[in-house]
PDB file of C-alpha atoms in Angstrom:
ATOM      1  CA  MET I  44     159.207 145.216  37.312  1.00  0.00           C
ATOM      2  CA  ASN I  45     158.389 147.968  39.784  1.00  0.00           C
ATOM      3  CA  GLN I  46     154.721 148.767  40.194  1.00  0.00           C
ATOM      4  CA  ARG I  47     153.847 152.350  39.300  1.00  0.00           C
ATOM      5  CA  GLY I  48     150.923 154.205  40.825  1.00  0.00           C
ATOM      6  CA  TYR I  49     148.666 156.088  38.429  1.00  0.00           C
ATOM      7  CA  PHE I  50     145.831 158.562  38.582  1.00  0.00           C
ATOM      8  CA  LEU I  51     143.493 157.563  35.746  1.00  0.00           C
ATOM      9  CA  LEU I  52     142.542 160.230  33.221  1.00  0.00           C
ATOM     10  CA  MET I  53     139.911 160.375  30.495  1.00  0.00           C
ATOM     11  CA  THR I  54     139.114 162.445  27.436  1.00  0.00           C
ATOM     12  CA  PRO I  55     135.669 163.650  26.327  1.00  0.00           C
ATOM     13  CA  LEU I  56     136.139 161.464  23.219  1.00  0.00           C
ATOM     14  CA  ASP I  57     136.171 158.164  25.141  1.00  0.00           C
ATOM     15  CA  LEU I  58     132.458 157.293  24.951  1.00  0.00           C
ATOM     16  CA  HIS I  59     131.785 154.579  22.343  1.00  0.00           C
ATOM     17  CA  ALA I  60     135.406 154.606  21.109  1.00  0.00           C
ATOM     18  CA  THR I  61     137.139 151.416  20.012  1.00  0.00           C
ATOM     19  CA  SER I  62     140.327 150.393  21.790  1.00  0.00           C
ATOM     20  CA  ASP I  63     142.491 151.725  18.943  1.00  0.00           C
ATOM     21  CA  GLN I  64     140.554 155.025  18.983  1.00  0.00           C
ATOM     22  CA  LEU I  65     141.104 155.308  22.736  1.00  0.00           C
ATOM     23  CA  VAL I  66     144.838 154.755  22.275  1.00  0.00           C
ATOM     24  CA  ARG I  67     144.897 157.426  19.569  1.00  0.00           C
ATOM     25  CA  ASN I  68     143.003 159.900  21.801  1.00  0.00           C
ATOM     26  CA  TYR I  69     145.359 159.177  24.677  1.00  0.00           C
ATOM     27  CA  GLU I  70     148.440 159.620  22.505  1.00  0.00           C
ATOM     28  CA  LEU I  71     147.093 163.037  21.466  1.00  0.00           C
ATOM     29  CA  VAL I  72     146.942 163.985  25.163  1.00  0.00           C
ATOM     30  CA  ARG I  73     150.496 162.714  25.692  1.00  0.00           C
ATOM     31  CA  ARG I  74     151.781 164.711  22.715  1.00  0.00           C
ATOM     32  CA  LYS I  75     149.918 167.911  23.643  1.00  0.00           C
ATOM     33  CA  ILE I  76     150.366 167.765  27.429  1.00  0.00           C
ATOM     34  CA  ALA I  77     152.642 170.831  27.561  1.00  0.00           C
ATOM     35  CA  GLU I  78     149.934 172.832  25.782  1.00  0.00           C
ATOM     36  CA  ILE I  79     147.088 171.292  27.787  1.00  0.00           C
ATOM     37  CA  ALA I  80     148.725 171.709  31.198  1.00  0.00           C
ATOM     38  CA  PRO I  81     151.742 174.030  31.036  1.00  0.00           C
ATOM     39  CA  SER I  82     152.118 174.043  34.827  1.00  0.00           C
ATOM     40  CA  LEU I  83     152.264 170.245  35.150  1.00  0.00           C
ATOM     41  CA  PRO I  84     155.368 169.355  37.210  1.00  0.00           C
ATOM     42  CA  SER I  85     158.350 168.322  35.110  1.00  0.00           C
ATOM     43  CA  ASP I  86     158.598 164.962  36.892  1.00  0.00           C
ATOM     44  CA  ALA I  87     155.062 163.965  35.844  1.00  0.00           C
ATOM     45  CA  GLU I  88     154.739 161.123  33.355  1.00  0.00           C
ATOM     46  CA  ILE I  89     151.703 160.381  31.205  1.00  0.00           C
ATOM     47  CA  ASP I  90     151.464 156.748  30.087  1.00  0.00           C
ATOM     48  CA  ILE I  91     149.033 154.653  28.086  1.00  0.00           C
ATOM     49  CA  PHE I  92     148.715 151.160  29.457  1.00  0.00           C
ATOM     50  CA  SER I  93     146.717 147.972  29.409  1.00  0.00           C
ATOM     51  CA  GLY I  94     144.803 147.413  32.606  1.00  0.00           C
ATOM     52  CA  GLY I  95     141.587 146.301  34.145  1.00  0.00           C
ATOM     53  CA  THR I  96     138.860 147.987  36.106  1.00  0.00           C
ATOM     54  CA  PRO I  97     136.043 146.497  38.180  1.00  0.00           C
ATOM     55  CA  HIS I  98     133.627 147.484  35.390  1.00  0.00           C
ATOM     56  CA  ASN I  99     135.391 145.611  32.564  1.00  0.00           C
ATOM     57  CA  ALA I 100     135.912 141.875  32.131  1.00  0.00           C
ATOM     58  CA  ASP I 101     138.990 142.340  29.931  1.00  0.00           C
ATOM     59  CA  ASP I 102     141.912 144.739  29.923  1.00  0.00           C
ATOM     60  CA  ILE I 103     141.215 148.103  28.325  1.00  0.00           C
ATOM     61  CA  PRO I 104     143.401 151.026  27.266  1.00  0.00           C
ATOM     62  CA  LEU I 105     143.957 153.409  30.168  1.00  0.00           C
ATOM     63  CA  LEU I 106     145.599 156.818  30.380  1.00  0.00           C
ATOM     64  CA  GLY I 107     147.470 157.452  33.584  1.00  0.00           C
ATOM     65  CA  LEU I 108     149.368 160.229  35.286  1.00  0.00           C
ATOM     66  CA  HIS I 109     152.323 159.060  37.362  1.00  0.00           C
ATOM     67  CA  LEU I 110     153.750 161.473  39.910  1.00  0.00           C
ATOM     68  CA  PRO I 111     156.441 160.738  42.436  1.00  0.00           C
ATOM     69  CA  GLU I 112     155.159 160.966  45.980  1.00  0.00           C
ATOM     70  CA  ARG I 113     154.252 164.548  46.742  1.00  0.00           C
ATOM     71  CA  SER I 114     151.873 166.239  49.126  1.00  0.00           C
ATOM     72  CA  ASP I 115     149.932 168.079  46.402  1.00  0.00           C
ATOM     73  CA  ARG I 116     149.357 164.993  44.213  1.00  0.00           C
ATOM     74  CA  ASP I 117     145.552 164.970  44.486  1.00  0.00           C
ATOM     75  CA  ASN I 118     145.284 168.661  43.607  1.00  0.00           C
ATOM     76  CA  ILE I 119     147.536 168.193  40.569  1.00  0.00           C
ATOM     77  CA  CYS I 120     145.557 165.179  39.346  1.00  0.00           C
ATOM     78  CA  ASP I 121     142.152 166.838  39.697  1.00  0.00           C
ATOM     79  CA  ALA I 122     143.379 170.013  37.996  1.00  0.00           C
ATOM     80  CA  LEU I 123     144.886 168.028  35.119  1.00  0.00           C
ATOM     81  CA  GLN I 124     141.599 166.233  34.420  1.00  0.00           C
ATOM     82  CA  GLU I 125     139.836 169.611  34.297  1.00  0.00           C
ATOM     83  CA  GLN I 126     142.513 170.968  31.940  1.00  0.00           C
ATOM     84  CA  ILE I 127     142.166 167.968  29.621  1.00  0.00           C
ATOM     85  CA  ASP I 128     138.376 168.354  29.533  1.00  0.00           C
ATOM     86  CA  GLY I 129     138.651 172.085  28.860  1.00  0.00           C
ATOM     87  CA  TRP I 130     141.267 171.672  26.134  1.00  0.00           C
ATOM     88  CA  PHE I 131     139.132 169.169  24.229  1.00  0.00           C
ATOM     89  CA  CYS I 132     135.937 171.199  24.679  1.00  0.00           C
ATOM     90  CA  GLN I 133     137.596 174.311  23.224  1.00  0.00           C
ATOM     91  CA  ARG I 134     138.251 172.532  19.927  1.00  0.00           C
ATOM     92  CA  SER I 135     135.838 171.578  17.185  1.00  0.00           C
ATOM     93  CA  ARG I 136     135.437 167.936  16.241  1.00  0.00           C
ATOM     94  CA  SER I 137     136.974 168.659  12.825  1.00  0.00           C
ATOM     95  CA  ASP I 138     140.031 170.286  14.458  1.00  0.00           C
ATOM     96  CA  LEU I 139     140.461 167.293  16.769  1.00  0.00           C
ATOM     97  CA  ASP I 140     140.065 164.870  13.862  1.00  0.00           C
ATOM     98  CA  ALA I 141     142.754 166.770  11.929  1.00  0.00           C
ATOM     99  CA  MET I 142     145.154 166.609  14.905  1.00  0.00           C
ATOM    100  CA  LEU I 143     144.418 162.925  15.447  1.00  0.00           C
ATOM    101  CA  ALA I 144     145.074 162.173  11.767  1.00  0.00           C
ATOM    102  CA  GLU I 145     148.543 163.750  11.972  1.00  0.00           C
ATOM    103  CA  ILE I 146     149.959 161.688  14.833  1.00  0.00           C
ATOM    104  CA  ASP I 147     151.526 158.261  14.840  1.00  0.00           C
ATOM    105  CA  TYR I 148     150.266 156.121  17.662  1.00  0.00           C
ATOM    106  CA  PRO I 149     150.767 152.564  18.864  1.00  0.00           C
ATOM    107  CA  LEU I 150     148.077 149.993  18.206  1.00  0.00           C
ATOM    108  CA  TRP I 151     146.095 148.529  21.074  1.00  0.00           C
ATOM    109  CA  SER I 152     147.595 145.100  20.305  1.00  0.00           C
ATOM    110  CA  ASP I 153     151.087 146.591  20.786  1.00  0.00           C
ATOM    111  CA  ILE I 154     150.153 148.091  24.147  1.00  0.00           C
ATOM    112  CA  GLN I 155     148.649 144.792  25.260  1.00  0.00           C
ATOM    113  CA  ARG I 156     151.954 143.121  24.407  1.00  0.00           C
ATOM    114  CA  ILE I 157     154.291 145.666  26.077  1.00  0.00           C
ATOM    115  CA  ARG I 158     151.749 146.578  28.835  1.00  0.00           C
ATOM    116  CA  SER I 159     152.581 150.308  28.863  1.00  0.00           C
ATOM    117  CA  TYR I 160     153.578 153.035  26.430  1.00  0.00           C
ATOM    118  CA  PRO I 161     156.089 154.405  26.316  1.00  0.00           C
ATOM    119  CA  ASP I 162     157.962 151.360  27.526  1.00  0.00           C
ATOM    120  CA  ARG I 163     159.805 153.050  30.395  1.00  0.00           C
ATOM    121  CA  ARG I 164     162.128 150.046  30.746  1.00  0.00           C
ATOM    122  CA  CYS I 165     163.679 151.183  27.449  1.00  0.00           C
ATOM    123  CA  ILE I 166     164.021 154.913  27.974  1.00  0.00           C
ATOM    124  CA  ASP I 167     167.543 154.748  29.403  1.00  0.00           C
ATOM    125  CA  ALA I 168     168.389 151.165  28.540  1.00  0.00           C
ATOM    126  CA  ASP I 169     170.722 149.911  25.834  1.00  0.00           C
ATOM    127  CA  ASN I 170     168.921 146.588  25.487  1.00  0.00           C
ATOM    128  CA  CYS I 171     165.154 146.745  25.312  1.00  0.00           C
ATOM    129  CA  PRO I 172     162.925 143.670  25.376  1.00  0.00           C
TER     130      PRO I 172
END
């Protein structure tokens, strides 16, 4: 499998969240990305994946922005994180809870099994693992 480079993103809801809550928060970002960042390049991909960091002993849910190589990548990534923060901060907790309750999302155990969501190996494939 090809290795994909990601810029890691967060939401203001991440603190003290369980792994399944993190996945749900991240799926909300994926679903609302056109509203959150309307100027995000069309070739950008937002994925939820299982990965490690130096601060965690085990894999954790991560939200990542993948962009093909481009000269303005760092500017896009920094701006997107600011847009995500601003979008969440402009909404009440009850509004966010209502949006979160309306979406289907994968479970953390599913993401650990497939390693990333959506499973980009299956997007254009006839036979998915």
